[in-house]
Amino acid sequence: MALLSLEHVSVAYDNRLILEDFNLSLAKGQLLSLLGPSGCGKTTTLRLIAGFLNAEAGNFMFSGKDYTRVPVEKRNFGFVFQNYALFPHLSVYDNVAFGLRLRKLKEAEVRKRVTRMLEIVSLGGFEKRLPAALSGGQRQRVAIARALVIEPDLLLFDEPLSNLDANLRVNMRVEIRRIQQELGITTVYVSHDQEECFSISDQVAVMNNGKIEQLNQPPAIFKYPASEFVARFIGFGNFISFDGRNDEGADIELSRGALKFLGVKRPDGEGNTGLLGAIRPDDLQLLSGPADSGNTLPGTVQVSTYLGRSYQYQVETELGVFTVNQEMEQPFSQGERVTVYFPKEKLVLVQ
């Protein structure tokens, strides 16, 4: 049974619908990420759950109760903001203790909870420091501790790592996942970063224009995107439009005749009938010269770019230009004739 569910919810800003007939559910103890580009509705969804926004229609159910009109201060939810929102004049200890003191807990209980929470986020010994004396990662951990110390029923993150540098983001996402799993707290996490969401989530909802395009476990979305939008958003940079398909493959009519791609189907049992094939640049292969094997296209290298571990090629074919990333000691040259090979297990169909 779902702990949290949004049922046919609609939300509007300035008479413009952001979410319409929106549905979402989350089981207890799971971490769900809302992933998508700016303006897709993910932060609106988070703020609706938090109680900062009211729904125009629909219901928000939490733990079997109707929370649709419950004010934010009556929801025992922890919220971690993008900019941390720490009080600059308060110490680490007092920042974390703030919510407990609002609840008028005895100081002995406050001390016990704050001390334990600072140990969980690896900030023991930092109690007297002001936020200005902390690194970005440390300030983020203070914000997490402040949200967790009230023992919330639900933890909400609004792009918490966007202000950190790349290396620190990697370290902090590991910390967030560790803390979430250690405490077993149900969490909704908002980000536009695919790698960040996939690395920490039990479920990911990919959003576009106020709707969920796909909701599934990260490996399922990574391997089998359900739509062209999802495929493009998560890095399937190459697409082929097929003229027809059957159980064995898909066909394209070219000026020089028919070309058959064998094994082009969705192996996840969803019954997709789309005729648009998608494949990642890392999954295509370039071969020297012509090839008579299936799932291949002749092409010409237009551009070769060195990426460090691999080369990236723009290859012109009769079906358009394909991007190919490939590790090799002797790179192909501009203008060289090559064959593009499409491994059947990597080429998927999307709507």
mmCIF file of C-alpha atoms in Angstrom:
data_model
loop_
_atom_site.group_PDB
_atom_site.id
_atom_site.type_symbol
_atom_site.label_atom_id
_atom_site.label_comp_id
_atom_site.label_asym_id
_atom_site.label_seq_id
_atom_site.Cartn_x
_atom_site.Cartn_y
_atom_site.Cartn_z
ATOM 1 C CA MET A 1 0.000 0.000 0.000
ATOM 2 C CA ALA A 2 1.263 3.470 -0.911
ATOM 3 C CA LEU A 3 2.298 5.773 1.914
ATOM 4 C CA LEU A 4 1.878 8.835 -0.304
ATOM 5 C CA SER A 5 -0.420 9.335 -3.277
ATOM 6 C CA LEU A 6 -1.422 12.292 -5.434
ATOM 7 C CA GLU A 7 -4.770 11.528 -7.050
ATOM 8 C CA HIS A 8 -5.915 13.454 -10.148
ATOM 9 C CA VAL A 9 -4.241 16.614 -8.878
ATOM 10 C CA SER A 10 -4.212 19.918 -10.774
ATOM 11 C CA VAL A 11 -2.085 22.962 -9.843
ATOM 12 C CA ALA A 12 -2.086 26.363 -11.565
ATOM 13 C CA TYR A 13 0.111 29.486 -11.464
ATOM 14 C CA ASP A 14 -1.492 32.745 -12.695
ATOM 15 C CA ASN A 15 -4.375 30.789 -14.243
ATOM 16 C CA ARG A 16 -1.931 28.535 -16.138
ATOM 17 C CA LEU A 17 -2.071 24.818 -15.330
ATOM 18 C CA ILE A 18 1.282 23.356 -14.331
ATOM 19 C CA LEU A 19 -0.041 19.957 -13.258
ATOM 20 C CA GLU A 20 -3.264 18.540 -14.692
ATOM 21 C CA ASP A 21 -4.915 15.272 -13.639
ATOM 22 C CA PHE A 22 -1.564 14.301 -12.111
ATOM 23 C CA ASN A 23 -1.114 10.976 -10.306
ATOM 24 C CA LEU A 24 1.805 9.713 -8.248
ATOM 25 C CA SER A 25 2.307 7.157 -5.466
ATOM 26 C CA LEU A 26 5.211 6.147 -3.244
ATOM 27 C CA ALA A 27 5.717 3.209 -0.893
ATOM 28 C CA LYS A 28 7.024 3.615 2.645
ATOM 29 C CA GLY A 29 10.793 3.643 3.012
ATOM 30 C CA GLN A 30 11.522 4.322 -0.655
ATOM 31 C CA LEU A 31 13.412 7.196 -2.258
ATOM 32 C CA LEU A 32 11.621 8.580 -5.309
ATOM 33 C CA SER A 33 13.306 11.116 -7.576
ATOM 34 C CA LEU A 34 11.417 13.565 -9.774
ATOM 35 C CA LEU A 35 13.665 14.098 -12.792
ATOM 36 C CA GLY A 36 13.222 16.477 -15.694
ATOM 37 C CA PRO A 37 14.223 19.782 -17.295
ATOM 38 C CA SER A 38 13.403 23.216 -15.898
ATOM 39 C CA GLY A 39 9.691 23.963 -16.069
ATOM 40 C CA CYS A 40 8.557 20.330 -16.209
ATOM 41 C CA GLY A 41 6.621 20.568 -12.903
ATOM 42 C CA LYS A 42 8.906 18.623 -10.586
ATOM 43 C CA THR A 43 9.434 21.430 -8.051
ATOM 44 C CA THR A 44 5.725 22.282 -8.200
ATOM 45 C CA THR A 45 4.978 18.666 -7.287
ATOM 46 C CA LEU A 46 7.411 18.823 -4.374
ATOM 47 C CA ARG A 47 5.987 22.104 -3.068
ATOM 48 C CA LEU A 48 2.471 20.702 -3.328
ATOM 49 C CA ILE A 49 3.488 17.716 -1.206
ATOM 50 C CA ALA A 50 5.222 20.010 1.296
ATOM 51 C CA GLY A 51 2.106 22.168 1.646
ATOM 52 C CA PHE A 52 3.549 25.367 0.137
ATOM 53 C CA LEU A 53 0.994 25.146 -2.700
ATOM 54 C CA ASN A 54 -2.677 24.189 -2.798
ATOM 55 C CA ALA A 55 -4.233 21.943 -5.414
ATOM 56 C CA GLU A 56 -6.948 23.313 -7.679
ATOM 57 C CA ALA A 57 -8.423 19.817 -7.905
ATOM 58 C CA GLY A 58 -7.685 16.300 -6.741
ATOM 59 C CA ASN A 59 -6.459 14.851 -3.453
ATOM 60 C CA PHE A 60 -3.207 14.309 -1.606
ATOM 61 C CA MET A 61 -3.338 11.231 0.597
ATOM 62 C CA PHE A 62 -0.664 10.443 3.160
ATOM 63 C CA SER A 63 -0.594 7.448 5.478
ATOM 64 C CA GLY A 64 -4.269 6.805 4.787
ATOM 65 C CA LYS A 65 -5.344 10.377 5.634
ATOM 66 C CA ASP A 66 -6.437 13.247 3.407
ATOM 67 C CA TYR A 67 -3.677 15.896 3.535
ATOM 68 C CA THR A 68 -5.064 18.025 0.702
ATOM 69 C CA ARG A 69 -5.947 20.969 2.965
ATOM 70 C CA VAL A 70 -3.608 20.279 5.879
ATOM 71 C CA PRO A 71 -1.469 23.437 6.389
ATOM 72 C CA VAL A 72 2.301 23.153 6.045
ATOM 73 C CA GLU A 73 2.941 23.617 9.774
ATOM 74 C CA LYS A 74 0.688 20.656 10.543
ATOM 75 C CA ARG A 75 2.590 18.306 8.226
ATOM 76 C CA ASN A 76 5.500 16.615 9.936
ATOM 77 C CA PHE A 77 7.665 16.797 6.816
ATOM 78 C CA GLY A 78 11.348 17.723 6.591
ATOM 79 C CA PHE A 79 12.368 20.004 3.703
ATOM 80 C CA VAL A 80 15.938 20.520 2.449
ATOM 81 C CA PHE A 81 16.155 23.641 0.297
ATOM 82 C CA GLN A 82 18.412 24.263 -2.689
ATOM 83 C CA ASN A 83 20.175 27.167 -0.932
ATOM 84 C CA TYR A 84 20.282 25.376 2.481
ATOM 85 C CA ALA A 85 18.303 28.225 4.165
ATOM 86 C CA LEU A 86 20.464 28.140 7.308
ATOM 87 C CA PHE A 87 20.292 30.957 9.851
ATOM 88 C CA PRO A 88 23.679 32.722 9.443
ATOM 89 C CA HIS A 89 23.726 34.090 13.007
ATOM 90 C CA LEU A 90 23.059 30.694 14.626
ATOM 91 C CA SER A 91 25.615 27.996 15.307
ATOM 92 C CA VAL A 92 25.425 24.549 13.755
ATOM 93 C CA TYR A 93 23.892 23.256 16.988
ATOM 94 C CA ASP A 94 21.266 25.988 17.155
ATOM 95 C CA ASN A 95 20.369 25.626 13.467
ATOM 96 C CA VAL A 96 19.707 21.928 13.923
ATOM 97 C CA ALA A 97 17.876 22.506 17.218
ATOM 98 C CA PHE A 98 15.603 25.222 15.796
ATOM 99 C CA GLY A 99 12.687 22.990 14.814
ATOM 100 C CA LEU A 100 12.780 21.070 18.084
ATOM 101 C CA ARG A 101 12.644 24.262 20.116
ATOM 102 C CA LEU A 102 9.660 25.452 18.068
ATOM 103 C CA ARG A 103 7.974 22.238 19.193
ATOM 104 C CA LYS A 104 8.866 23.202 22.790
ATOM 105 C CA LEU A 105 10.801 20.039 23.580
ATOM 106 C CA LYS A 106 12.783 19.971 26.799
ATOM 107 C CA GLU A 107 16.392 21.034 26.385
ATOM 108 C CA ALA A 108 17.709 17.638 27.476
ATOM 109 C CA GLU A 109 15.732 15.972 24.654
ATOM 110 C CA VAL A 110 16.906 18.663 22.223
ATOM 111 C CA ARG A 111 20.530 18.016 23.167
ATOM 112 C CA LYS A 112 20.106 14.266 22.801
ATOM 113 C CA ARG A 113 18.517 14.470 19.353
ATOM 114 C CA VAL A 114 20.854 17.144 17.955
ATOM 115 C CA THR A 115 23.967 15.301 19.136
ATOM 116 C CA ARG A 116 22.776 12.036 17.579
ATOM 117 C CA MET A 117 21.832 13.703 14.299
ATOM 118 C CA LEU A 118 25.151 15.520 13.972
ATOM 119 C CA GLU A 119 26.904 12.187 14.403
ATOM 120 C CA ILE A 120 24.744 10.634 11.680
ATOM 121 C CA VAL A 121 25.697 13.376 9.197
ATOM 122 C CA SER A 122 29.375 13.250 10.308
ATOM 123 C CA LEU A 123 29.410 16.719 11.892
ATOM 124 C CA GLY A 124 30.222 15.800 15.474
ATOM 125 C CA GLY A 125 32.534 18.484 16.902
ATOM 126 C CA PHE A 126 31.140 21.236 14.639
ATOM 127 C CA GLU A 127 28.408 22.309 17.068
ATOM 128 C CA LYS A 128 29.753 25.811 17.765
ATOM 129 C CA ARG A 129 30.647 26.809 14.226
ATOM 130 C CA LEU A 130 28.648 29.363 12.251
ATOM 131 C CA PRO A 131 27.508 28.501 8.695
ATOM 132 C CA ALA A 132 30.023 30.954 7.210
ATOM 133 C CA ALA A 133 32.841 28.826 8.652
ATOM 134 C CA LEU A 134 31.639 25.681 6.881
ATOM 135 C CA SER A 135 32.209 24.301 3.400
ATOM 136 C CA GLY A 136 29.308 23.892 0.986
ATOM 137 C CA GLY A 137 29.067 20.187 1.717
ATOM 138 C CA GLN A 138 29.092 20.783 5.460
ATOM 139 C CA ARG A 139 26.335 23.388 5.189
ATOM 140 C CA GLN A 140 24.296 20.935 3.174
ATOM 141 C CA ARG A 141 24.711 18.298 5.875
ATOM 142 C CA VAL A 142 23.573 20.814 8.507
ATOM 143 C CA ALA A 143 20.446 21.428 6.414
ATOM 144 C CA ILE A 144 19.847 17.670 6.189
ATOM 145 C CA ALA A 145 20.352 17.257 9.949
ATOM 146 C CA ARG A 146 17.896 20.079 10.650
ATOM 147 C CA ALA A 147 15.289 18.408 8.454
ATOM 148 C CA LEU A 148 15.830 14.980 10.004
ATOM 149 C CA VAL A 149 16.085 15.915 13.665
ATOM 150 C CA ILE A 150 12.328 16.532 13.953
ATOM 151 C CA GLU A 151 11.858 12.847 13.013
ATOM 152 C CA PRO A 152 9.734 13.691 9.956
ATOM 153 C CA ASP A 153 7.238 11.339 8.378
ATOM 154 C CA LEU A 154 8.553 12.359 4.956
ATOM 155 C CA LEU A 155 11.798 13.957 3.747
ATOM 156 C CA LEU A 156 11.774 16.338 0.758
ATOM 157 C CA PHE A 157 14.813 17.553 -1.227
ATOM 158 C CA ASP A 158 14.665 20.412 -3.743
ATOM 159 C CA GLU A 159 17.792 20.155 -5.950
ATOM 160 C CA PRO A 160 20.016 20.069 -2.852
ATOM 161 C CA LEU A 161 23.322 19.559 -4.682
ATOM 162 C CA SER A 162 23.026 22.085 -7.502
ATOM 163 C CA ASN A 163 25.231 24.661 -5.741
ATOM 164 C CA LEU A 164 28.108 22.248 -5.117
ATOM 165 C CA ASP A 165 31.086 21.473 -7.345
ATOM 166 C CA ALA A 166 31.169 18.192 -9.288
ATOM 167 C CA ASN A 167 33.332 16.163 -6.895
ATOM 168 C CA LEU A 168 31.397 17.303 -3.836
ATOM 169 C CA ARG A 169 28.091 16.458 -5.529
ATOM 170 C CA VAL A 170 29.239 12.862 -5.956
ATOM 171 C CA ASN A 171 30.278 12.611 -2.301
ATOM 172 C CA MET A 172 27.080 14.227 -1.025
ATOM 173 C CA ARG A 173 24.733 12.037 -3.033
ATOM 174 C CA VAL A 174 26.417 9.001 -1.466
ATOM 175 C CA GLU A 175 25.895 10.569 1.963
ATOM 176 C CA ILE A 176 22.235 11.320 1.253
ATOM 177 C CA ARG A 177 21.599 7.741 0.183
ATOM 178 C CA ARG A 178 23.480 6.376 3.204
ATOM 179 C CA ILE A 179 21.476 8.503 5.643
ATOM 180 C CA GLN A 180 18.169 7.720 3.932
ATOM 181 C CA GLN A 181 18.805 3.984 4.032
ATOM 182 C CA GLU A 182 20.175 4.055 7.589
ATOM 183 C CA LEU A 183 17.050 5.797 8.879
ATOM 184 C CA GLY A 184 14.626 4.118 6.456
ATOM 185 C CA ILE A 185 12.876 7.421 5.843
ATOM 186 C CA THR A 186 10.537 7.872 2.864
ATOM 187 C CA THR A 187 11.998 10.539 0.577
ATOM 188 C CA VAL A 188 11.034 12.600 -2.469
ATOM 189 C CA TYR A 189 14.036 14.082 -4.277
ATOM 190 C CA VAL A 190 13.963 16.673 -7.083
ATOM 191 C CA SER A 191 16.793 17.099 -9.584
ATOM 192 C CA HIS A 192 17.509 17.771 -13.260
ATOM 193 C CA ASP A 193 20.645 15.580 -13.082
ATOM 194 C CA GLN A 194 20.105 12.089 -14.492
ATOM 195 C CA GLU A 195 23.203 10.505 -12.937
ATOM 196 C CA GLU A 196 22.392 11.973 -9.536
ATOM 197 C CA CYS A 197 18.845 10.600 -9.543
ATOM 198 C CA PHE A 198 19.735 7.178 -10.923
ATOM 199 C CA SER A 199 22.501 6.658 -8.365
ATOM 200 C CA ILE A 200 20.379 7.176 -5.219
ATOM 201 C CA SER A 201 16.782 6.286 -6.125
ATOM 202 C CA ASP A 202 14.538 3.274 -5.727
ATOM 203 C CA GLN A 203 12.159 4.793 -8.299
ATOM 204 C CA VAL A 204 12.528 7.661 -10.788
ATOM 205 C CA ALA A 205 9.688 9.650 -12.343
ATOM 206 C CA VAL A 206 10.793 11.387 -15.557
ATOM 207 C CA MET A 207 8.596 14.461 -16.019
ATOM 208 C CA ASN A 208 7.782 16.609 -19.047
ATOM 209 C CA ASN A 209 5.261 19.456 -19.311
ATOM 210 C CA GLY A 210 3.556 18.593 -16.027
ATOM 211 C CA LYS A 211 3.189 14.881 -16.764
ATOM 212 C CA ILE A 212 5.115 11.739 -15.862
ATOM 213 C CA GLU A 213 6.527 10.254 -19.064
ATOM 214 C CA GLN A 214 7.936 7.203 -17.283
ATOM 215 C CA LEU A 215 8.024 5.905 -13.699
ATOM 216 C CA ASN A 216 10.229 2.917 -12.999
ATOM 217 C CA GLN A 217 13.422 1.678 -11.384
ATOM 218 C CA PRO A 218 16.569 3.434 -12.690
ATOM 219 C CA PRO A 219 17.983 0.414 -14.627
ATOM 220 C CA ALA A 220 14.668 -0.087 -16.467
ATOM 221 C CA ILE A 221 14.514 3.562 -17.546
ATOM 222 C CA PHE A 222 18.203 3.584 -18.501
ATOM 223 C CA LYS A 223 17.850 0.511 -20.734
ATOM 224 C CA TYR A 224 14.294 0.893 -22.015
ATOM 225 C CA PRO A 225 13.030 4.488 -22.210
ATOM 226 C CA ALA A 226 9.295 4.564 -22.843
ATOM 227 C CA SER A 227 9.166 7.648 -25.088
ATOM 228 C CA GLU A 228 11.305 9.734 -27.405
ATOM 229 C CA PHE A 229 11.444 12.495 -24.777
ATOM 230 C CA VAL A 230 12.777 10.128 -22.092
ATOM 231 C CA ALA A 231 15.256 8.609 -24.539
ATOM 232 C CA ARG A 232 16.655 12.004 -25.520
ATOM 233 C CA PHE A 233 16.739 13.245 -21.925
ATOM 234 C CA ILE A 234 18.785 10.281 -20.667
ATOM 235 C CA GLY A 235 21.299 10.231 -23.503
ATOM 236 C CA PHE A 236 19.942 8.215 -26.434
ATOM 237 C CA GLY A 237 21.338 10.636 -28.986
ATOM 238 C CA ASN A 238 20.693 8.561 -32.136
ATOM 239 C CA PHE A 239 17.299 7.770 -33.697
ATOM 240 C CA ILE A 240 16.033 5.796 -36.696
ATOM 241 C CA SER A 241 12.500 5.966 -38.073
ATOM 242 C CA PHE A 242 11.319 2.549 -39.286
ATOM 243 C CA ASP A 243 8.716 1.998 -41.993
ATOM 244 C CA GLY A 244 7.453 -1.271 -40.546
ATOM 245 C CA ARG A 245 8.199 -4.081 -38.129
ATOM 246 C CA ASN A 246 7.348 -7.662 -37.263
ATOM 247 C CA ASP A 247 8.413 -10.214 -34.648
ATOM 248 C CA GLU A 248 11.844 -10.616 -36.240
ATOM 249 C CA GLY A 249 12.847 -7.070 -36.963
ATOM 250 C CA ALA A 250 12.084 -3.700 -38.502
ATOM 251 C CA ASP A 251 12.397 -2.427 -42.063
ATOM 252 C CA ILE A 252 13.395 0.832 -43.714
ATOM 253 C CA GLU A 253 12.958 1.681 -47.374
ATOM 254 C CA LEU A 254 16.111 3.307 -48.730
ATOM 255 C CA SER A 255 16.844 4.685 -52.172
ATOM 256 C CA ARG A 256 19.049 1.639 -52.833
ATOM 257 C CA GLY A 257 16.510 -0.865 -51.499
ATOM 258 C CA ALA A 258 15.136 -2.236 -48.246
ATOM 259 C CA LEU A 259 17.243 -2.453 -45.097
ATOM 260 C CA LYS A 260 16.249 -4.814 -42.290
ATOM 261 C CA PHE A 261 17.315 -4.404 -38.673
ATOM 262 C CA LEU A 262 17.016 -7.746 -36.907
ATOM 263 C CA GLY A 263 15.963 -8.067 -33.270
ATOM 264 C CA VAL A 264 14.633 -4.524 -32.955
ATOM 265 C CA LYS A 265 11.961 -4.805 -30.284
ATOM 266 C CA ARG A 266 11.254 -4.059 -26.662
ATOM 267 C CA PRO A 267 12.256 -7.063 -24.521
ATOM 268 C CA ASP A 268 10.572 -5.734 -21.368
ATOM 269 C CA GLY A 269 7.092 -6.985 -22.263
ATOM 270 C CA GLU A 270 5.376 -3.585 -22.495
ATOM 271 C CA GLY A 271 3.950 -4.273 -25.945
ATOM 272 C CA ASN A 272 5.347 -1.066 -27.446
ATOM 273 C CA THR A 273 4.354 -0.623 -31.082
ATOM 274 C CA GLY A 274 6.520 2.406 -31.825
ATOM 275 C CA LEU A 275 8.554 2.656 -35.005
ATOM 276 C CA LEU A 276 11.299 4.949 -33.712
ATOM 277 C CA GLY A 277 14.565 3.215 -32.828
ATOM 278 C CA ALA A 278 16.929 4.764 -30.269
ATOM 279 C CA ILE A 279 20.525 3.947 -29.394
ATOM 280 C CA ARG A 280 23.242 5.608 -27.303
ATOM 281 C CA PRO A 281 26.478 6.917 -28.879
ATOM 282 C CA ASP A 282 28.439 4.571 -26.579
ATOM 283 C CA ASP A 283 26.532 1.544 -27.913
ATOM 284 C CA LEU A 284 27.138 2.094 -31.627
ATOM 285 C CA GLN A 285 30.274 0.588 -33.164
ATOM 286 C CA LEU A 286 32.397 1.725 -36.108
ATOM 287 C CA LEU A 287 34.033 -0.838 -38.384
ATOM 288 C CA SER A 288 36.653 -0.271 -41.053
ATOM 289 C CA GLY A 289 35.389 -0.533 -44.620
ATOM 290 C CA PRO A 290 32.231 -2.261 -45.851
ATOM 291 C CA ALA A 291 30.473 -5.082 -43.987
ATOM 292 C CA ASP A 292 27.901 -7.619 -45.141
ATOM 293 C CA SER A 293 26.531 -8.428 -41.672
ATOM 294 C CA GLY A 294 23.069 -7.326 -40.521
ATOM 295 C CA ASN A 295 22.225 -4.139 -38.646
ATOM 296 C CA THR A 296 24.883 -2.104 -40.427
ATOM 297 C CA LEU A 297 24.996 1.096 -42.470
ATOM 298 C CA PRO A 298 27.835 2.465 -44.601
ATOM 299 C CA GLY A 299 28.924 5.965 -43.701
ATOM 300 C CA THR A 300 31.568 8.666 -43.849
ATOM 301 C CA VAL A 301 33.310 10.273 -40.874
ATOM 302 C CA GLN A 302 32.486 13.996 -40.827
ATOM 303 C CA VAL A 303 34.045 15.036 -37.514
ATOM 304 C CA SER A 304 36.408 13.307 -35.068
ATOM 305 C CA THR A 305 36.731 14.676 -31.519
ATOM 306 C CA TYR A 306 39.084 13.413 -28.804
ATOM 307 C CA LEU A 307 37.268 12.932 -25.459
ATOM 308 C CA GLY A 308 40.101 11.466 -23.380
ATOM 309 C CA ARG A 309 39.155 7.816 -22.950
ATOM 310 C CA SER A 310 37.492 7.675 -26.350
ATOM 311 C CA TYR A 311 36.880 9.464 -29.622
ATOM 312 C CA GLN A 312 33.536 10.881 -30.677
ATOM 313 C CA TYR A 313 32.603 10.696 -34.329
ATOM 314 C CA GLN A 314 29.883 12.316 -36.400
ATOM 315 C CA VAL A 315 29.178 9.821 -39.175
ATOM 316 C CA GLU A 316 27.033 10.690 -42.186
ATOM 317 C CA THR A 317 24.832 7.886 -43.553
ATOM 318 C CA GLU A 318 21.821 7.561 -45.820
ATOM 319 C CA LEU A 319 19.645 7.663 -42.670
ATOM 320 C CA GLY A 320 21.238 10.837 -41.335
ATOM 321 C CA VAL A 321 24.178 11.709 -39.077
ATOM 322 C CA PHE A 322 24.939 9.403 -36.134
ATOM 323 C CA THR A 323 27.099 10.155 -33.090
ATOM 324 C CA VAL A 324 29.454 7.350 -32.076
ATOM 325 C CA ASN A 325 31.744 7.196 -29.021
ATOM 326 C CA GLN A 326 34.480 4.579 -29.335
ATOM 327 C CA GLU A 327 37.747 3.761 -27.575
ATOM 328 C CA MET A 328 40.591 3.098 -29.999
ATOM 329 C CA GLU A 329 44.329 3.682 -30.337
ATOM 330 C CA GLN A 330 44.215 4.555 -34.048
ATOM 331 C CA PRO A 331 41.259 6.908 -34.648
ATOM 332 C CA PHE A 332 39.348 7.194 -37.889
ATOM 333 C CA SER A 333 40.125 10.251 -39.997
ATOM 334 C CA GLN A 334 37.778 12.857 -41.399
ATOM 335 C CA GLY A 335 36.400 11.651 -44.730
ATOM 336 C CA GLU A 336 37.162 7.971 -44.048
ATOM 337 C CA ARG A 337 34.593 5.407 -45.170
ATOM 338 C CA VAL A 338 33.325 3.267 -42.316
ATOM 339 C CA THR A 339 30.475 0.934 -41.382
ATOM 340 C CA VAL A 340 28.145 1.766 -38.478
ATOM 341 C CA TYR A 341 27.037 -1.338 -36.574
ATOM 342 C CA PHE A 342 23.842 -1.278 -34.474
ATOM 343 C CA PRO A 343 23.942 -4.099 -31.845
ATOM 344 C CA LYS A 344 20.423 -5.508 -31.682
ATOM 345 C CA GLU A 345 20.452 -5.758 -27.870
ATOM 346 C CA LYS A 346 21.193 -2.023 -27.599
ATOM 347 C CA LEU A 347 18.684 -0.682 -30.139
ATOM 348 C CA VAL A 348 15.268 -0.129 -28.546
ATOM 349 C CA LEU A 349 11.932 1.122 -29.835
ATOM 350 C CA VAL A 350 10.215 4.148 -28.351
ATOM 351 C CA GLN A 351 6.947 5.964 -28.997
#
